[in-house]
mmCIF file with all atom_site columns, C-alpha atoms in Angstrom:
data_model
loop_
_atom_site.group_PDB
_atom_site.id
_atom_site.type_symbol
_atom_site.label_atom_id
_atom_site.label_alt_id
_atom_site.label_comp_id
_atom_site.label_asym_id
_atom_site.label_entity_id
_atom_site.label_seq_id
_atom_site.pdbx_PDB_ins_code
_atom_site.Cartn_x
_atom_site.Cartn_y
_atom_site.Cartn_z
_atom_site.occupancy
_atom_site.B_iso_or_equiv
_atom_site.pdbx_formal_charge
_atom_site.auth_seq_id
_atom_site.auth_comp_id
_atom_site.auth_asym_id
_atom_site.auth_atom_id
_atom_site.pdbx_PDB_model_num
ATOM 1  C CA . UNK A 1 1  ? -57.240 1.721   21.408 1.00 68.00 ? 1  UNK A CA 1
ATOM 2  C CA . UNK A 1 2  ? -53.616 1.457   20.631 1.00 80.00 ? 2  UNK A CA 1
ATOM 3  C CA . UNK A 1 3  ? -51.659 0.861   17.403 1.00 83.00 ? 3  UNK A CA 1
ATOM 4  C CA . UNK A 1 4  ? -48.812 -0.849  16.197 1.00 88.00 ? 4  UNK A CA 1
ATOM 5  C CA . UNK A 1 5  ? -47.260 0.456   12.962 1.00 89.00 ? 5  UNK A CA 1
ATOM 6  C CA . UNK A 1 6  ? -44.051 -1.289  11.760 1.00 91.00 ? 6  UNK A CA 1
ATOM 7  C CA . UNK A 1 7  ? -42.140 -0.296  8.461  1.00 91.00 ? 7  UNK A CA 1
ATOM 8  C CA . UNK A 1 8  ? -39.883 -3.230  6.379  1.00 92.00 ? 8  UNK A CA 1
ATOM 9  C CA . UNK A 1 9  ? -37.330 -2.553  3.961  1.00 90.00 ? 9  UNK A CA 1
ATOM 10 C CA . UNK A 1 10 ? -38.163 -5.898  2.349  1.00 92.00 ? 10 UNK A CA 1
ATOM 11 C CA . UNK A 1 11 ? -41.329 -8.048  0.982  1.00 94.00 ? 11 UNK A CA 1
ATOM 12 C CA . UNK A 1 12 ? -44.116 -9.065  3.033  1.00 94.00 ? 12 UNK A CA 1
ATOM 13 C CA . UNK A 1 13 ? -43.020 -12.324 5.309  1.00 95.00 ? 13 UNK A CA 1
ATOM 14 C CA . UNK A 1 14 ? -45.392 -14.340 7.219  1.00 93.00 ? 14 UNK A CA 1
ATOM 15 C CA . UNK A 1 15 ? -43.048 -13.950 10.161 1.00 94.00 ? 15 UNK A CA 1
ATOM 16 C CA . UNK A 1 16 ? -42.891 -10.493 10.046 1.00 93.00 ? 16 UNK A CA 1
ATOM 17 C CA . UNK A 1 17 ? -46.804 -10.853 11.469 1.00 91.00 ? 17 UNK A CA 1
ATOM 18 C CA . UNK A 1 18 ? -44.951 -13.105 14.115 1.00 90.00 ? 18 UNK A CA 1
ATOM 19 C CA . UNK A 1 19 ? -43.112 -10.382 15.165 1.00 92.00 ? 19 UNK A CA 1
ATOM 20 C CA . UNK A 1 20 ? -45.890 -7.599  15.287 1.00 91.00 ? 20 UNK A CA 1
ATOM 21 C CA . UNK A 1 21 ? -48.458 -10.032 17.204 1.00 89.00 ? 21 UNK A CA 1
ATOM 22 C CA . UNK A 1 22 ? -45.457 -9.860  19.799 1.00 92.00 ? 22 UNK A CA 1
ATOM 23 C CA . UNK A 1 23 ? -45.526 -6.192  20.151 1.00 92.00 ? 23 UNK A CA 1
ATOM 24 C CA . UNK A 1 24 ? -49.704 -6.004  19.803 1.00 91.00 ? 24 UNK A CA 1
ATOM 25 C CA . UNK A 1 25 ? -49.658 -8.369  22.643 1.00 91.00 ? 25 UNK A CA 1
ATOM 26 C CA . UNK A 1 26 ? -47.509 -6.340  24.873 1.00 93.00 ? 26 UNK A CA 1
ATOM 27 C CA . UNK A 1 27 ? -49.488 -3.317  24.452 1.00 92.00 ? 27 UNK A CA 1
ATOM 28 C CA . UNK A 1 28 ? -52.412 -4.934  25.369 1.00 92.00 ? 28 UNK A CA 1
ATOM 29 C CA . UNK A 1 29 ? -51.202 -6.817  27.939 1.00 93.00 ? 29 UNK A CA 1
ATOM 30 C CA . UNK A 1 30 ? -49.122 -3.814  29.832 1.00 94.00 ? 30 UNK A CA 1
ATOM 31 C CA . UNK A 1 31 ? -50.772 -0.495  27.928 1.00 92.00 ? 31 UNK A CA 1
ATOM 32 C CA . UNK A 1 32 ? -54.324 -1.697  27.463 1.00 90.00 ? 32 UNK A CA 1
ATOM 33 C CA . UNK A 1 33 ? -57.496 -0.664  29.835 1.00 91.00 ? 33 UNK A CA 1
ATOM 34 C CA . UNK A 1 34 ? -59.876 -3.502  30.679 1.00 90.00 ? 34 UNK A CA 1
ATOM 35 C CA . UNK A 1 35 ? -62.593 -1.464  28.300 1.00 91.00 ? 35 UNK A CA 1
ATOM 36 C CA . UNK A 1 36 ? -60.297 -0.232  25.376 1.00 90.00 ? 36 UNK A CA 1
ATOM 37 C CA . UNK A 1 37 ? -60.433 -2.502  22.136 1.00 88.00 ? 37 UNK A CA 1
ATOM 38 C CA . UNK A 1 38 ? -57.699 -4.528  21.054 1.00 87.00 ? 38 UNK A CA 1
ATOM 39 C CA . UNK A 1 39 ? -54.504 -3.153  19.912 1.00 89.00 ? 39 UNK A CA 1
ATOM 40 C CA . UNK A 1 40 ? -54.396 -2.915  16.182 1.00 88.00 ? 40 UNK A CA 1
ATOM 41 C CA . UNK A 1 41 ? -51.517 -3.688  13.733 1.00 88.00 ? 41 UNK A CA 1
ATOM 42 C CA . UNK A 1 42 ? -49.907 -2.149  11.040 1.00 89.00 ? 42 UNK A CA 1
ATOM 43 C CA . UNK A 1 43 ? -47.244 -3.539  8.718  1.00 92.00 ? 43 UNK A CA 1
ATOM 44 C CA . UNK A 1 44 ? -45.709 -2.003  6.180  1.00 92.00 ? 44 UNK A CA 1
ATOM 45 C CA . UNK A 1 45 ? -43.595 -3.722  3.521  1.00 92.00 ? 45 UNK A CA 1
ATOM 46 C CA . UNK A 1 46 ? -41.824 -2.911  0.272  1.00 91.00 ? 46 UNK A CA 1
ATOM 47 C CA . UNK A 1 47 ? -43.872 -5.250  -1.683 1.00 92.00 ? 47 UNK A CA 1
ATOM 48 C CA . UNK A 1 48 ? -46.366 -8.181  -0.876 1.00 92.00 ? 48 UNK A CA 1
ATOM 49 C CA . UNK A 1 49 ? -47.754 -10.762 -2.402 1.00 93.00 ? 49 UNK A CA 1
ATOM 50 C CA . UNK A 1 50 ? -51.685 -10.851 -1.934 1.00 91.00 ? 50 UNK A CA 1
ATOM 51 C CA . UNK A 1 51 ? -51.858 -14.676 -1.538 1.00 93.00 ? 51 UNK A CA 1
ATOM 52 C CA . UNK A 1 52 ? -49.248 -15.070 0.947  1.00 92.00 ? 52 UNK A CA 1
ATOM 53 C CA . UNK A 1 53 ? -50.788 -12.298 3.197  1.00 90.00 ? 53 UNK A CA 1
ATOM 54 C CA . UNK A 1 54 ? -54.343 -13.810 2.696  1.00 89.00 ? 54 UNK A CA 1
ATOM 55 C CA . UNK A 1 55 ? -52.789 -17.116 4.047  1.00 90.00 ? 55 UNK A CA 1
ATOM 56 C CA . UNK A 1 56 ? -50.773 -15.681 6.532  1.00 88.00 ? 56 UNK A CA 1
ATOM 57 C CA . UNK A 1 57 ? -53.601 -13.776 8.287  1.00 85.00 ? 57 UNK A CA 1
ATOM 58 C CA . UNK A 1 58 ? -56.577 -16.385 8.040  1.00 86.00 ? 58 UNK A CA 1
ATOM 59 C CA . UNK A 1 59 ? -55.876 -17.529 11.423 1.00 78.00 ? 59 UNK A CA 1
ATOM 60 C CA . UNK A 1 60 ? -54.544 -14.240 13.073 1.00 71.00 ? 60 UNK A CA 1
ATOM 61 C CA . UNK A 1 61 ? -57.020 -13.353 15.614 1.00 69.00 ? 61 UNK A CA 1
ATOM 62 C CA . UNK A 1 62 ? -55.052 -9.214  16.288 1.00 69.00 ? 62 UNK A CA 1
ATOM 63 C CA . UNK A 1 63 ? -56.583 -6.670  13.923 1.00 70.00 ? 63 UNK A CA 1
ATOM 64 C CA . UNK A 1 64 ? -53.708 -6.087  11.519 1.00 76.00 ? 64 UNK A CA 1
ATOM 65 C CA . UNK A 1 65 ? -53.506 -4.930  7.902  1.00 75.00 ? 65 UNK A CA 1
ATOM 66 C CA . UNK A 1 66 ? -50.436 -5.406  5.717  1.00 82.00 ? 66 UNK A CA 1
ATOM 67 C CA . UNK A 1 67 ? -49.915 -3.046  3.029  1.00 80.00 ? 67 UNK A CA 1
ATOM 68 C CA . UNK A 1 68 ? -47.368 -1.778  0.337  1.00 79.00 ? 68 UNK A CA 1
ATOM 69 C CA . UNK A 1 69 ? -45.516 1.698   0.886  1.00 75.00 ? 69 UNK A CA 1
ATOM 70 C CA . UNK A 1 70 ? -44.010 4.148   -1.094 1.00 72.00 ? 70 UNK A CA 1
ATOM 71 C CA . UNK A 1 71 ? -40.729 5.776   -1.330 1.00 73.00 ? 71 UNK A CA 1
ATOM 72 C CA . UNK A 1 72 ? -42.838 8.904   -0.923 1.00 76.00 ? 72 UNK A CA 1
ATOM 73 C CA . UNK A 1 73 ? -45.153 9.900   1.661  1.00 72.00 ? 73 UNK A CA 1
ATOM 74 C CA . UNK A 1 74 ? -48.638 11.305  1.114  1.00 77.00 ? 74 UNK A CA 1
ATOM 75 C CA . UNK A 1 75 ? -49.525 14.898  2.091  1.00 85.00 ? 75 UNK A CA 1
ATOM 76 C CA . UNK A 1 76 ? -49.583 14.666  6.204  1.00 87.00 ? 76 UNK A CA 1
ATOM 77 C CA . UNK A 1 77 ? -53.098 15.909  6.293  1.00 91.00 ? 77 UNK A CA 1
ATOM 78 C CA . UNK A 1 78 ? -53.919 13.130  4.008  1.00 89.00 ? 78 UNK A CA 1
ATOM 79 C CA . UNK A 1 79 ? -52.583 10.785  6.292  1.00 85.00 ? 79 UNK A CA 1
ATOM 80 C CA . UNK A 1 80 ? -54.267 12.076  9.261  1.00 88.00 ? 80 UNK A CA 1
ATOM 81 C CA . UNK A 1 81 ? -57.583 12.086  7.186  1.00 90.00 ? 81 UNK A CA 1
ATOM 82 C CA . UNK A 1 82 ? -57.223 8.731   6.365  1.00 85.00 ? 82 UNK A CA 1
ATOM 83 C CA . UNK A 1 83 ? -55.972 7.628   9.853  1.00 84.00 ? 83 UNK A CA 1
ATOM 84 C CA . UNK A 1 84 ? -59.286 9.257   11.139 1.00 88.00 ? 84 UNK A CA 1
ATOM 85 C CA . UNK A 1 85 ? -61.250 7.034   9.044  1.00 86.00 ? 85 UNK A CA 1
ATOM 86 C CA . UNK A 1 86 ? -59.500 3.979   10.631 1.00 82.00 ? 86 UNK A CA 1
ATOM 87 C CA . UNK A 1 87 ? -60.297 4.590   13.610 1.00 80.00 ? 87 UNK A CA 1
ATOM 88 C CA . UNK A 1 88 ? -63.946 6.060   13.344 1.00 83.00 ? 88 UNK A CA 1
ATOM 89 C CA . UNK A 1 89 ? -64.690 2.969   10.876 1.00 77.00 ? 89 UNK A CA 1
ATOM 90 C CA . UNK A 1 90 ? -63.462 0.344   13.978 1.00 69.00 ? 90 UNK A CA 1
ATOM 91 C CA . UNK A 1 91 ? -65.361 2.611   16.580 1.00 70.00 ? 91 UNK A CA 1
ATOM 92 C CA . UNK A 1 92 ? -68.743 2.394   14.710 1.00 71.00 ? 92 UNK A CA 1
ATOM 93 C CA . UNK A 1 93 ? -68.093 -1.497  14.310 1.00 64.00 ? 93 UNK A CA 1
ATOM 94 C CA . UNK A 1 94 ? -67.726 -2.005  17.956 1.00 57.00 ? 94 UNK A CA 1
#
C-alpha cells in the first residue's frame, strides 16, 4: 500500500481532493502491485470546514482523509505511532 500525503497553506477546497485523486491514481496505476490495496490519501489543510469536506468526499471512491494541521509538529515517535495505527487498522479491514 502506498500513500499520498499533501500539505496546504490554505483552507480545505474541494479541488484540492481533485488534485490528490490525480496523484493517488498515478501511484496506483504506475507504483501499485496487482495484490497491494489502493493507494491512500492524505490532505492536509490550514483549516476546514466539516460540511464542505463531508460533501466533497461522499462520492470519492480513493481512501483519503482531510484533516487540520498545526504550526507545530507532534513528537516524531508520536507520529510514527499513530501512522502505525493507520495502517494496521486498514490491514485488519481488508
Amino acid at each position: 500500500m502506498f500513500g499520498c500525503f499533501e500539505l496546504k497553506a490554505d483552507k480545505f477546497k474541494p479541488e484540492h481532493l481533485g488534485q490528490l485523486n490525480f496523484y493517488l491514481e498515478a501511484l496506483d496505476r504506475d507504483v501499485k502491485k496487482p495484490n497491494e490495496n489502493p493507494s491512500i490519501g492524505v490532505l492536509l489543510c490550514k483549516d476546514k470546514d466539516s460540511e464542505v469536506v463531508k460533501y466533497a468526499l461522499s462520492r470519492n471512491l480513493s481512501p483519503t482523509m482531510v484533516a487540520e494541521y498545526k504550526t507545530q509538529l507532534p513528537d516524531k515517535k508520536l507520529l510514527q505511532q499513530k501512522l502505525q495505527e493507520l495502517f494496521d487498522n486498514e490491514t485488519s479491514e481488508n
